[in-house]
CSV table of C-alpha atoms in Angstrom, one decimal:
chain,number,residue,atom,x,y,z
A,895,UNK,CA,97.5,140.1,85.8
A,896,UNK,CA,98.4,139.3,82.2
A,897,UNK,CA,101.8,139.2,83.1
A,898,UNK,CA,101.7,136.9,86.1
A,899,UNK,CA,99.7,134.2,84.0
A,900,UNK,CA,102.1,134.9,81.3
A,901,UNK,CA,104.6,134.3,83.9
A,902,UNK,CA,102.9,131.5,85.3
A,903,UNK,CA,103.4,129.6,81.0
A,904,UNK,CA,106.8,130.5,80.9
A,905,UNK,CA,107.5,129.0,84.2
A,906,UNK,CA,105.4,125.6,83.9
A,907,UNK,CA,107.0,125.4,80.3
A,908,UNK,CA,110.2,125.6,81.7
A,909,UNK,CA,109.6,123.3,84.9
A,910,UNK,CA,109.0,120.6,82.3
A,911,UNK,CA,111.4,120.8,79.9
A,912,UNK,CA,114.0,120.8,82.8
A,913,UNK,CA,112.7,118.0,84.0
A,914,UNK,CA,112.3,116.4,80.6
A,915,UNK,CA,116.1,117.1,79.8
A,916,UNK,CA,116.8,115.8,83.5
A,917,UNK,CA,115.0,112.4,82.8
A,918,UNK,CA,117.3,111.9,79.3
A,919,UNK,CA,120.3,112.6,81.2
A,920,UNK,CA,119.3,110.0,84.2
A,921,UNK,CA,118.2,107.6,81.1
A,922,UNK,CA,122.1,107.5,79.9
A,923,UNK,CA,123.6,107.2,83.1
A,924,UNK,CA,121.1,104.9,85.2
A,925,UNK,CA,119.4,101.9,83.4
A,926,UNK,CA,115.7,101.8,83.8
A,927,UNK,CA,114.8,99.9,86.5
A,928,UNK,CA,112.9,96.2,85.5
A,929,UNK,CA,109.8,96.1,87.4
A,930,UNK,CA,107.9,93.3,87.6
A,931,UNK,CA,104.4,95.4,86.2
A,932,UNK,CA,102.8,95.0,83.3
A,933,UNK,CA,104.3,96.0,80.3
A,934,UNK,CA,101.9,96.5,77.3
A,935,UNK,CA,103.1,93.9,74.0
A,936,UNK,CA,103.9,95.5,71.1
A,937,UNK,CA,102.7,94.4,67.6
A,938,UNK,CA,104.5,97.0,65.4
A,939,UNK,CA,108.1,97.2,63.6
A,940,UNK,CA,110.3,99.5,65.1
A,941,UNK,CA,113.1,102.0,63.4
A,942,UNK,CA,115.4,103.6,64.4
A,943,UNK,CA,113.8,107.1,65.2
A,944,UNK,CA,111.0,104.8,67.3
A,945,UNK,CA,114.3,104.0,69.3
A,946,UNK,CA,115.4,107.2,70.1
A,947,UNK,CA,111.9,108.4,70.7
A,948,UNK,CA,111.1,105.4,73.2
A,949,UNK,CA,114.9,106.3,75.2
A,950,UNK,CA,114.2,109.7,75.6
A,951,UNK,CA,110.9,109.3,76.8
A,952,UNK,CA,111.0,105.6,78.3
A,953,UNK,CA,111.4,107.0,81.8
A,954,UNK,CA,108.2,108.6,81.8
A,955,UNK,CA,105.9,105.6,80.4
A,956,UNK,CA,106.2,103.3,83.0
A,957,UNK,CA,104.0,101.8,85.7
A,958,UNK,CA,100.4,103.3,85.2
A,959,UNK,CA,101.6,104.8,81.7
A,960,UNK,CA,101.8,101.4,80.3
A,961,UNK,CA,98.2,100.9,80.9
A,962,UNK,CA,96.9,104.0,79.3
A,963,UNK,CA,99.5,103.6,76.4
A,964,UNK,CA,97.6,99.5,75.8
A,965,UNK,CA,94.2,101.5,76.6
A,966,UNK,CA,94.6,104.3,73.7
A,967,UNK,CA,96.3,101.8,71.7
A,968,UNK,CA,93.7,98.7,72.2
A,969,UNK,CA,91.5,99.1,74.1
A,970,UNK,CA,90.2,97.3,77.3
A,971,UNK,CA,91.6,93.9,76.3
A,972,UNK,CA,92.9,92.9,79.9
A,973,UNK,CA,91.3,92.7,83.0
A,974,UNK,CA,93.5,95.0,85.1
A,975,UNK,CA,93.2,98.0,83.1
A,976,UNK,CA,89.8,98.2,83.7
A,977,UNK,CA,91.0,100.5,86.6
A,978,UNK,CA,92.3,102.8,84.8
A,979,UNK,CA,89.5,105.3,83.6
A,980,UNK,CA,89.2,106.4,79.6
A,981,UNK,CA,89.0,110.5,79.1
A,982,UNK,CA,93.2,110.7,78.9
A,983,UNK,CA,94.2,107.1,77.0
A,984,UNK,CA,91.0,108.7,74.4
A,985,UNK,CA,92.4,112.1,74.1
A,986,UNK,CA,95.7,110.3,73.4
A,987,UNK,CA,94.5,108.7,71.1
A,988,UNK,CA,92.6,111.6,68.8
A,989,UNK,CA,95.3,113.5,68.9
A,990,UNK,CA,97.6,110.6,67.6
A,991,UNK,CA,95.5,110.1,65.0
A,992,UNK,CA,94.5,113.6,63.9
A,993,UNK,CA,97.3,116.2,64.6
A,994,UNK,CA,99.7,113.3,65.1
A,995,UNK,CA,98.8,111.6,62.0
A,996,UNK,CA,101.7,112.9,60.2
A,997,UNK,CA,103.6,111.6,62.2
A,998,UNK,CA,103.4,108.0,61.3
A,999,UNK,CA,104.8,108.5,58.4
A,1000,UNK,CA,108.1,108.2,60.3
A,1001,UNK,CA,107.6,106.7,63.4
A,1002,UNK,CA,105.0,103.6,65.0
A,1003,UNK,CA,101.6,103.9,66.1
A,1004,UNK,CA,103.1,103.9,70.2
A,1005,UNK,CA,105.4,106.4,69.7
A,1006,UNK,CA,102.8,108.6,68.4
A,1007,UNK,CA,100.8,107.9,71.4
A,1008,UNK,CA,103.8,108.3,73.5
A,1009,UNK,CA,104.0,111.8,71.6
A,1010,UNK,CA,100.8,112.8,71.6
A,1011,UNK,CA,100.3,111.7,75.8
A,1012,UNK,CA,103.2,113.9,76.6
A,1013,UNK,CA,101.7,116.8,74.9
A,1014,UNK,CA,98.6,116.7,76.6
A,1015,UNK,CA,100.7,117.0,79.5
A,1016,UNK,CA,102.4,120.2,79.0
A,1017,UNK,CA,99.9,121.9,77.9
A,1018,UNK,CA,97.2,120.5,81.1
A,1019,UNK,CA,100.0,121.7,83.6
A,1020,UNK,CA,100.3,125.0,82.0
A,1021,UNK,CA,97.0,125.4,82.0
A,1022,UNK,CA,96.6,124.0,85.3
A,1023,UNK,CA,98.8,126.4,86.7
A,1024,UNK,CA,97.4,129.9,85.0
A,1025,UNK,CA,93.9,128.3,86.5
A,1026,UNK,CA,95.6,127.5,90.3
A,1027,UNK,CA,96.3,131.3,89.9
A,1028,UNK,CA,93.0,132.4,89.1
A,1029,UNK,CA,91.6,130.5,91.5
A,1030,UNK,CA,93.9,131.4,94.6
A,1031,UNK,CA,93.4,135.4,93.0
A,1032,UNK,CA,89.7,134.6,93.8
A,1033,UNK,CA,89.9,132.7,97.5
A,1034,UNK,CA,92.9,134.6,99.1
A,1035,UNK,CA,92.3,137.9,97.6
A,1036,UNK,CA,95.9,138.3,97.5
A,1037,UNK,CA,97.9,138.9,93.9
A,1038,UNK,CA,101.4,137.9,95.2
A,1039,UNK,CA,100.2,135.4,97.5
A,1040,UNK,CA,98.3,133.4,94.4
A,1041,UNK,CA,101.2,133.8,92.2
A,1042,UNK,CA,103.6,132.3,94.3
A,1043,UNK,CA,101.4,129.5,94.9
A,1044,UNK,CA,100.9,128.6,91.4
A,1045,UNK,CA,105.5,128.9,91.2
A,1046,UNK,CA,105.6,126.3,94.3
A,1047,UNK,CA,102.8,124.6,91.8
A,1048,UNK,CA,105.0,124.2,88.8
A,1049,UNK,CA,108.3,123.7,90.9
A,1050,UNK,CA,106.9,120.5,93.4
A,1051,UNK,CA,109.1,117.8,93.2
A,1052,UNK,CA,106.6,115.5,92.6
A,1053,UNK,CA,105.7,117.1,89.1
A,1054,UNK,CA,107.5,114.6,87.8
A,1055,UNK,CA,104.3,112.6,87.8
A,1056,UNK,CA,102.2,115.8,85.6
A,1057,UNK,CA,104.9,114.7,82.8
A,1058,UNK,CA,104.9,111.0,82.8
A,1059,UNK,CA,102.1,109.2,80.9
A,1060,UNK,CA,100.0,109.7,84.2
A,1061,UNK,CA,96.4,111.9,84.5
A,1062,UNK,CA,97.6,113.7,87.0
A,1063,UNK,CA,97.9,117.0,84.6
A,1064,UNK,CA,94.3,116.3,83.2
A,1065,UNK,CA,93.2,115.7,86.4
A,1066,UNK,CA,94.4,118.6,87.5
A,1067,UNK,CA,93.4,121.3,85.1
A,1068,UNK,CA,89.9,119.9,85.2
A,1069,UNK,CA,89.8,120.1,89.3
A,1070,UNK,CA,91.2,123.3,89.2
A,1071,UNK,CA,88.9,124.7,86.5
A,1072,UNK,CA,85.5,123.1,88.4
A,1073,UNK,CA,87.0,124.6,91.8
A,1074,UNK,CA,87.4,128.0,89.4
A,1075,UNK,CA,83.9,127.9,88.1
A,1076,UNK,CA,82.4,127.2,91.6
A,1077,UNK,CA,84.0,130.3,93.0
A,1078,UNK,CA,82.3,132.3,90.4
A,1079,UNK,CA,79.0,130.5,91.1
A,1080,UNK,CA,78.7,128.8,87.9
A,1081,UNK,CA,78.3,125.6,89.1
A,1082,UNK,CA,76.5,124.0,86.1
A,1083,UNK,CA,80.0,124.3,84.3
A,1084,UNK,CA,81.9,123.6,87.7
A,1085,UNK,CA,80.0,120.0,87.6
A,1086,UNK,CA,80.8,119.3,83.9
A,1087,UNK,CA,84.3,120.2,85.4
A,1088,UNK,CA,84.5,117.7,88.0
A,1089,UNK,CA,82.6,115.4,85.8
A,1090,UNK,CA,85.5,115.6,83.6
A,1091,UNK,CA,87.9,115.0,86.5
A,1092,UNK,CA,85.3,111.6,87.3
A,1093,UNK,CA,86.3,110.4,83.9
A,1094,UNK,CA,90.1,110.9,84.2
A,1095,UNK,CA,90.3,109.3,87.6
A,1096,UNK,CA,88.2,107.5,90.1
A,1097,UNK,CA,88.5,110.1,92.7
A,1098,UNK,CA,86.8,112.8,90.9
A,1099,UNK,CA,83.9,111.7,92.0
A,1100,UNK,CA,84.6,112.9,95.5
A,1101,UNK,CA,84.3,116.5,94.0
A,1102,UNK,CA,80.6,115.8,94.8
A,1103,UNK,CA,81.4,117.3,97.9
A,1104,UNK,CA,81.2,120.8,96.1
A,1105,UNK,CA,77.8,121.4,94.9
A,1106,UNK,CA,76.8,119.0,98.1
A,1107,UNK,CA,78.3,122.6,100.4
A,1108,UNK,CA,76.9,125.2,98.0
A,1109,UNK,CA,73.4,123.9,98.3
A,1110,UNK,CA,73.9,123.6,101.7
A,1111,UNK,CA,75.4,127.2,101.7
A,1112,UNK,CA,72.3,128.1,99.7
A,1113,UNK,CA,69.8,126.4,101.8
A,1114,UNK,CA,71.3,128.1,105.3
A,1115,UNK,CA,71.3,131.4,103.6
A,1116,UNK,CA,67.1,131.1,102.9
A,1117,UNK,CA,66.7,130.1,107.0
A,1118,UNK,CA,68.3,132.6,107.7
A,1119,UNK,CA,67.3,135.8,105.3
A,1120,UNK,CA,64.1,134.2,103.4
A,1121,UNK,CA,62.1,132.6,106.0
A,1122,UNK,CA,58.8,133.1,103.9
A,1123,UNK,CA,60.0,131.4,101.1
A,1124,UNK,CA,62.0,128.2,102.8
A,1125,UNK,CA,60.0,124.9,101.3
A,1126,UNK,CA,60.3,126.3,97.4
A,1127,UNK,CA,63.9,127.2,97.8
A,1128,UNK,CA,64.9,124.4,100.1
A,1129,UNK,CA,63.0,121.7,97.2
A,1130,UNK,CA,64.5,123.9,94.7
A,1131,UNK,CA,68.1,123.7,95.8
A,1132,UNK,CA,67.8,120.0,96.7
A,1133,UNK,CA,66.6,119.4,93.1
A,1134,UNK,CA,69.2,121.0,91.3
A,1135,UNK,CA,71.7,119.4,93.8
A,1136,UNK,CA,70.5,116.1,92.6
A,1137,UNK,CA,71.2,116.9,88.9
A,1138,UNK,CA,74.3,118.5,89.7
A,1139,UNK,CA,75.3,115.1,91.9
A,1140,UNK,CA,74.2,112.9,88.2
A,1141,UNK,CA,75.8,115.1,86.7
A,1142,UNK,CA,79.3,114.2,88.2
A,1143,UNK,CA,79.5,110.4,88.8
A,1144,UNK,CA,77.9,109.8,85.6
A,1145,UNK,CA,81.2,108.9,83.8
A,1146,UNK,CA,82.3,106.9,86.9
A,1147,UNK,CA,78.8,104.8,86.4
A,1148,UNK,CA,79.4,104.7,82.8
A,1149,UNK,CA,82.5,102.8,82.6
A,1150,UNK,CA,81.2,100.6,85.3
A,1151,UNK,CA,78.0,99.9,82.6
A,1152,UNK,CA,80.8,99.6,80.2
A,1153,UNK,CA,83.4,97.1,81.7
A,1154,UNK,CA,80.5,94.8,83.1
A,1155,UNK,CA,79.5,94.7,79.2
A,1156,UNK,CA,82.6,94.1,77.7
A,1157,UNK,CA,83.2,91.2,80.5
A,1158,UNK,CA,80.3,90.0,82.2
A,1159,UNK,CA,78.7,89.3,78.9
A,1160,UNK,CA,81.5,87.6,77.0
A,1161,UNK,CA,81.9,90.5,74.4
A,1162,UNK,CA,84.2,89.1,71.3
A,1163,UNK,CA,86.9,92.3,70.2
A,1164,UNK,CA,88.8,92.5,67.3
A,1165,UNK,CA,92.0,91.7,69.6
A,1166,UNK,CA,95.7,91.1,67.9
A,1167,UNK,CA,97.0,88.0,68.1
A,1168,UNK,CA,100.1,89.2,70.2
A,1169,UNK,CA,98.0,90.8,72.8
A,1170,UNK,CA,96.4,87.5,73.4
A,1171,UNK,CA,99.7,85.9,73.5
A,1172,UNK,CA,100.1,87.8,76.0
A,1173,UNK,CA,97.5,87.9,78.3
A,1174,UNK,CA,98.0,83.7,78.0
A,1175,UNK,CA,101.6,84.0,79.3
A,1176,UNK,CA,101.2,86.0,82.0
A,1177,UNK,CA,97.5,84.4,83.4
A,1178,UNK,CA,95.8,88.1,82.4
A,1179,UNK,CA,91.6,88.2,82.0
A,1180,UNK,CA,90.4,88.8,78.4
A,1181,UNK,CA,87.1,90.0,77.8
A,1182,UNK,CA,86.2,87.4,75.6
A,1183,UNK,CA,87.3,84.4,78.5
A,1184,UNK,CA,84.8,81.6,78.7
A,1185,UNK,CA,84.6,82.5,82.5
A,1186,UNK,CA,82.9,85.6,83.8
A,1187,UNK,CA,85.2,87.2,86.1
A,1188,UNK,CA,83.9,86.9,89.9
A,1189,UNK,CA,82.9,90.5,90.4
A,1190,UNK,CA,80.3,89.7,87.6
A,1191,UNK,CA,78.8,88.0,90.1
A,1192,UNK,CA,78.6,90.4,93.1
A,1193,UNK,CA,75.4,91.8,94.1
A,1194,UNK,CA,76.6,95.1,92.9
A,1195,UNK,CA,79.0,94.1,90.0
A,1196,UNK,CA,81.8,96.9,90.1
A,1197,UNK,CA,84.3,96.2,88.7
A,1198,UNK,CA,86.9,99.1,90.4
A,1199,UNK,CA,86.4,97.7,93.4
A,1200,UNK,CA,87.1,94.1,92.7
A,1201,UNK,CA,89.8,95.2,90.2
A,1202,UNK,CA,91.7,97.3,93.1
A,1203,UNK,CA,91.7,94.6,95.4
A,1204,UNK,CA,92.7,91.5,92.9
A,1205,UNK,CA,95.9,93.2,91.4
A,1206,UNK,CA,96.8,96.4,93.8
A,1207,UNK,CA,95.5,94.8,97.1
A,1208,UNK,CA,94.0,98.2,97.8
A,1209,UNK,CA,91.8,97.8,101.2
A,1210,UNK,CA,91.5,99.4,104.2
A,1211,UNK,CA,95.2,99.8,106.2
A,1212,UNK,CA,96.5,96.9,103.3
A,1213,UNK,CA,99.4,99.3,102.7
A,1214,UNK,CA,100.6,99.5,106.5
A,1215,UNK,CA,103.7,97.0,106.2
A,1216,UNK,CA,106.9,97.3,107.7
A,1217,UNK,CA,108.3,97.2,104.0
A,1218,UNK,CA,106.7,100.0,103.3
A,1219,UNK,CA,108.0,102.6,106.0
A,1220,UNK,CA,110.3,104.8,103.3
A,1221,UNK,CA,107.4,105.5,101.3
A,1222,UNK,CA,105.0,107.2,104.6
A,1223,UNK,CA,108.4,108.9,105.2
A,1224,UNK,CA,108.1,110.1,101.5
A,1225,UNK,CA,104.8,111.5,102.0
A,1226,UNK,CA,105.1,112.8,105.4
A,1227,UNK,CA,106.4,116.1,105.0
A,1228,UNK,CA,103.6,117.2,102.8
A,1229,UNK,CA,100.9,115.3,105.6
A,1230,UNK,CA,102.6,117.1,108.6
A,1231,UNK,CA,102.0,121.0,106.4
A,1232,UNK,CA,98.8,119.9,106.1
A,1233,UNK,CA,98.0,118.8,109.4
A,1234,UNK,CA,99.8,121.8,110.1
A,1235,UNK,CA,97.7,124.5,108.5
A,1236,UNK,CA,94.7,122.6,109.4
A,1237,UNK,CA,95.5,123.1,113.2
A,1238,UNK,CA,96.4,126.6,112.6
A,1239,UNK,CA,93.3,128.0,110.3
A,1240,UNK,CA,90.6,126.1,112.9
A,1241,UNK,CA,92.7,127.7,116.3
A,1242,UNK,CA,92.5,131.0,114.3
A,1243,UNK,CA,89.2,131.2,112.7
A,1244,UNK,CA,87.3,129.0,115.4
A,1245,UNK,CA,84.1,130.7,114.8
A,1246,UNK,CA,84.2,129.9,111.4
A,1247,UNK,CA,85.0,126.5,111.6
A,1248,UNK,CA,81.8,126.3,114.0
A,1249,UNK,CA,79.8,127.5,111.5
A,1250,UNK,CA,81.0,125.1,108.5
A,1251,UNK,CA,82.7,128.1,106.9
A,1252,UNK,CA,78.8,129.8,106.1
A,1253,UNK,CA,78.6,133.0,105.0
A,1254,UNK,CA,76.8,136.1,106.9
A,1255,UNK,CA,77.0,139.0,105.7
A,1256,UNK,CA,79.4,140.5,102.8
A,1257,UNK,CA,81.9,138.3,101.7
A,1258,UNK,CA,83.5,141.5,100.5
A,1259,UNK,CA,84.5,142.4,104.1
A,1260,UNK,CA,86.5,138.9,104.5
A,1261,UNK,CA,89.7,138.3,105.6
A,1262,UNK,CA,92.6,138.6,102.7
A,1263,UNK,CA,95.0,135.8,102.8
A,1264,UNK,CA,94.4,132.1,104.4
A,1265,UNK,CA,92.2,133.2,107.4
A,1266,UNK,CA,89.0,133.7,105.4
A,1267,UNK,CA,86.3,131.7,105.4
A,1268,UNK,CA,86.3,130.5,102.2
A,1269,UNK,CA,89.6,128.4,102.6
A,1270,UNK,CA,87.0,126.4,104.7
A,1271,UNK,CA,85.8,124.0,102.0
A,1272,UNK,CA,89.3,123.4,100.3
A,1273,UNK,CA,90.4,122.4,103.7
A,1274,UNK,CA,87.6,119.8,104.2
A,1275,UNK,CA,88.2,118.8,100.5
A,1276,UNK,CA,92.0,118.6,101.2
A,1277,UNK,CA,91.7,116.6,104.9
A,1278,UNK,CA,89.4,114.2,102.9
A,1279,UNK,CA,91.7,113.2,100.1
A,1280,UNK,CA,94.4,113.3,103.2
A,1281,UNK,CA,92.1,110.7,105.4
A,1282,UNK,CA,91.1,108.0,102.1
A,1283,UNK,CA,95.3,108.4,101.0
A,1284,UNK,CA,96.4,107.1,104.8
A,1285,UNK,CA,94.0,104.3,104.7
A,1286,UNK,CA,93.1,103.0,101.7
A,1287,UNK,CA,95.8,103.7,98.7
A,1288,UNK,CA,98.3,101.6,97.8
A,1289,UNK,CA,100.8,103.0,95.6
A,1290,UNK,CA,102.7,99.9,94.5
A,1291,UNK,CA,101.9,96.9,92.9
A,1292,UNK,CA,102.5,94.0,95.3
A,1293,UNK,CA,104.8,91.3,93.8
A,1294,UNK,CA,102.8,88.3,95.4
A,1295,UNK,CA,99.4,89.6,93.4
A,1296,UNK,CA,99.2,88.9,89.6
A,1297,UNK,CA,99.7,91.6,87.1
């Protein structure tokens, strides 16, 4: 086992530094393209080492990384990147200005960032992988099966988006860790996990779904072995499932707290002069406006929601537009293997699909591989984020909203 996970390093290491070398090869022979999203202002002097660093890595700081490079270097000055959640911009940001402080001796504040966001990276989708393993070693039961997942893992074409200023290696490592620590039935630790995953990204919070099934899991196993005792372990299970719920979509409330603070009530932050500039020329919200934003207003004043659907137009079916058939074609080869092994697991294991993948008996006896029943929740998890990608996301920003 020590081998495979060392293995499993050498191979995610690898995976990105190929992909890294690729991206500064595509930078000298294809321009970057000039979208029309936002694009953080700088305030700094640049030399001529900032230059290098921001060619070599400008291909992987654009889009969504622009937002989390203004967040860790800022703040929440603008309106729009209020939907872009704090854990990775902060842990940018301590590292730029603890291990990276050095560092700035020679190059600006944003390349430190840049730096420091990239190294977060690496070492999230190594460890993301090594815990992928661990966790496959502990649902399939099956060493070579587990290991080859976590290669397919590092190798995915779209891994490019673990390396780009994106949280989808954070995200990641802390999904795979609370899916690790639920296995092992340590789900006090599992929900800090996901909690950690709610604070990277807004769809952490649907890893509520996992201590939701375990209690569920635990309250079925009483009916059926521990009749006597039924009302204290039922009301004990439902009250830990409560504080294991709070728990989890505590950051997501937080930064909702947070942003209607720093908006609804007219906050004044030390802002630079050029970011101001800024937000003026291109018609961006700054906390400190004299008009509350109109999701200040709402009945329930969230401001993901509202944010989502002023600047991304993200709503139900928004994103189904003729423009947009090349990107379903992009994801469909991924949504037909899961459709695929969805099909094939229920026709093959129909009895435990009937019984919502509920244990009876000694999970020790289960099958090895991707028949056993506990594949049955990581399917569900999996059809879920499937089902709220088709209908709701939008992955681009739409040139006719404001940035």
């Amino acid at each position: 086992m020590a081998a495979s996970r060392r293995k499993i390093w050498e191979w995610a290491i690898i995976s990105r530094t190929f992909l890294f070398i690729t991206e500064i090869l595509f930078n000298f022979i294809i321009p970057d393209h000039e979208s029309d999203g936002f694009r953080t202002p700088s305030i700094e002097n640049t030399n001529l080492l900032d230059e290098i660093v921001s060619f070599m890595c400008g291909g992987l700081t654009h889009w969504d990384g622009q937002h989390f490079l203004h967040i860790a270097q800022y703040g929440y000055t603008y309106e729009n990147n209020l939907a872009f959640f704090p854990l990775y911009p902060f842990l940018m940001k301590t590292i730029a200005i603890t291990f990276g402080y050095p560092l700035q001796a020679v190059l600006s504040y944003r390349c430190v960032l840049i730096i420091s966001g990239l190294f977060i990276n690496l070492m999230c989708f190594a460890a993301s992988a090594e815990i992928l393993y661990e966790l496959s070693r502990c649902v399939l039961k099956d060493e070579n099966l587990a290991f080859r997942a976590a290669l397919l893992y590092c190798m995915n074409p779209a891994s490019v988006f673990f390396s780009a200023i994106y949280t989808e290696s954070l995200f990641a490592c802390c999904v795979f860790a609370g899916m690790l620590f639920y296995e092992k039935k340590m789900i006090f630790a599992s929900s800090i996990c996901f909690a950690l995953s709610g604070a990277t990204r807004s769809n952490g919070i649907i890893n509520c779904g996992f201590p939701i099934y375990h209690v569920l899991h635990e309250i079925f196993k009483s009916t059926q072995f521990k009749r006597a005792k039924i009302n204290y372990l039922t009301i004990s299970n439902l009250f830990k499932l409560v504080i294991h719920l709070c728990i989890i979509v505590i950051p997501f409330f937080a930064h909702q707290v947070y942003t209607y603070k720093l908006f609804c009530n007219n906050l004044e932050l030390p802002i630079p002069h050029k970011v101001r500039e800024y937000a003026f020329q291109n018609d961006l919200v700054l906390p400190s406006s004299d008009t509350s934003p109109s999701w200040c207003h709402h009945v329930v004043p969230s401001s993901y929601n509202a944010i989502q659907d002023k600047y991304w137009n993200v709503g139900f079916l928004r994103y189904y537009q003729w423009k947009q058939i090349p990107n379903f074609l992009l994801a469909a080869p991924i949504t037909i293997i899961l459709i695929a092994t969805s099909i094939r697991y229920c026709a093959r294991n129909i009895q435990i699909v009937r019984q919502l993948g509920f244990v009876i008996g000694d999970r020790g006896s289960e099958s090895i591989g991707i028949d056993n029943r506990a594949i049955f929740v990581y399917l569900v998890h999996a059809i879920v984020q499937l089902m709220l990608g088709w209908l709701f996301i939008n992955v681009q920003v739409d040139k006719n909203v404001p940035i």
